[in-house]
XYZ file of C-alpha atoms in Angstrom:
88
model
C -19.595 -76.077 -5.922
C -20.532 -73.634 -8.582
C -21.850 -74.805 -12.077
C -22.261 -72.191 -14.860
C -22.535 -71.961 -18.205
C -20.520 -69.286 -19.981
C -21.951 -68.549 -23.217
C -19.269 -66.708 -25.670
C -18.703 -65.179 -28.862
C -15.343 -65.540 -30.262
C -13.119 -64.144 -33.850
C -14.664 -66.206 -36.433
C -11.253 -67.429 -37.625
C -9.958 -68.821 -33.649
C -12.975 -70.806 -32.925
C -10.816 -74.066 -32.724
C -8.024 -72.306 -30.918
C -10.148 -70.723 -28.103
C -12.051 -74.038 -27.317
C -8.808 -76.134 -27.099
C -7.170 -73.079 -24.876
C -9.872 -72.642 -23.127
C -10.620 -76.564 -22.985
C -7.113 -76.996 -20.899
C -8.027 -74.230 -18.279
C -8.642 -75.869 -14.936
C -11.828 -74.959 -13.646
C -13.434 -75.552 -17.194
C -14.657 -78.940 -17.755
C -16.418 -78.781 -21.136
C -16.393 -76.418 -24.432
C -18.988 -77.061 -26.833
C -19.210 -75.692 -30.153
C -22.695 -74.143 -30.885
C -24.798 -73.168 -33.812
C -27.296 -70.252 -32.570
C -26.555 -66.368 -31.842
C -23.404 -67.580 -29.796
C -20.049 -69.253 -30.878
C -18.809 -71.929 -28.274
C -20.873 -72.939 -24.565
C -18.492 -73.468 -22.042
C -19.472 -75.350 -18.527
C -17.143 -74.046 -15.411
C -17.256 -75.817 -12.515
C -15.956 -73.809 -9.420
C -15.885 -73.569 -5.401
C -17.339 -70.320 -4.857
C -19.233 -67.373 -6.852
C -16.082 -65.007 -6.071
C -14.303 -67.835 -8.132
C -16.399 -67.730 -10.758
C -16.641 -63.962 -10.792
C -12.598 -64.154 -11.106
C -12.361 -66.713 -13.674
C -14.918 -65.482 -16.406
C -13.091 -62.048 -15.925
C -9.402 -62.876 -15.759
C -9.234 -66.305 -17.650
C -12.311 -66.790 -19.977
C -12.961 -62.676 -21.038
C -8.829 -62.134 -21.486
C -8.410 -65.188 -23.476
C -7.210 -63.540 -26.448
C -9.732 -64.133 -29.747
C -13.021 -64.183 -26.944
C -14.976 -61.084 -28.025
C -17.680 -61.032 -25.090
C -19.701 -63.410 -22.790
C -23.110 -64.184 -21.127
C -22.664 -66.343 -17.969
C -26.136 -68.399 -16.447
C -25.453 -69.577 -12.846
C -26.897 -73.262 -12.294
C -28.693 -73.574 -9.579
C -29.827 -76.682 -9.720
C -28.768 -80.003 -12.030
C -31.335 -82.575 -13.298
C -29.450 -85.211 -14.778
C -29.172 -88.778 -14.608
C -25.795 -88.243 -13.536
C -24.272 -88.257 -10.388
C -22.420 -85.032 -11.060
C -20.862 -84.615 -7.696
C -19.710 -88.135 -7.633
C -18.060 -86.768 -11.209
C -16.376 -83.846 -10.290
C -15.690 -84.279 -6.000
C-alpha cells in the first residue's frame, strides 16, 4: 500500500466544498483543514505508485475549485497505530 500526503491549495470561497468532495473519493481517507502556506492536507491511501500517480492527476488536480498540489510519498509510518490492521 501507498500512503501520501497531498498537500493543496484550493479557491478561497470552496474550501468546505472541496474537502467534503474530496472527503467521499475512495482512495482518500482523511482531509484536514490547515493553517500554513497551504489550504487543506489530504492523506490517500492506495495499492500502487501508478495509482497514486492517476489519482492526484485525474481525481484530486481536476476536482474543480483545487488550484495546485504538492504530494510527499510516505515511506514509512511511526504511529501507535496499527495502520494496516486499519485500512487491510
Amino acid at each position: 500500500m501507498v500512503t501520501a500526503i497531498v498537500l493543496a491549495n484550493v479557491q478561497k470561497n470552496k474550501i468546505t466544498e472541496v474537502a467534503e468532495g474530496l472527503a467521499a473519493i475512495p482512495g482518500i481517507t482523511e482531509v484536514y483543514s490547515v493553517a500554513g502556506p497551504y489550504d487543506l492536507a489530504i492523506m490517500v491511501r492506495v495499492k500502487s505508485n501508478n495509482e497514486l500517480a492517476d489519482f492526484v492527476t485525474h481525481d484530486i488536480l481536476k476536482h474543480e475549485g483545487v488550484t495546485n498540489t504538492v504530494t510527499l510519498i510516505a515511506f514509512r509510518a511511526y504511529s501507535k497505530y496499527d495502520l494496516e490492521h486499519i485500512f487491510s
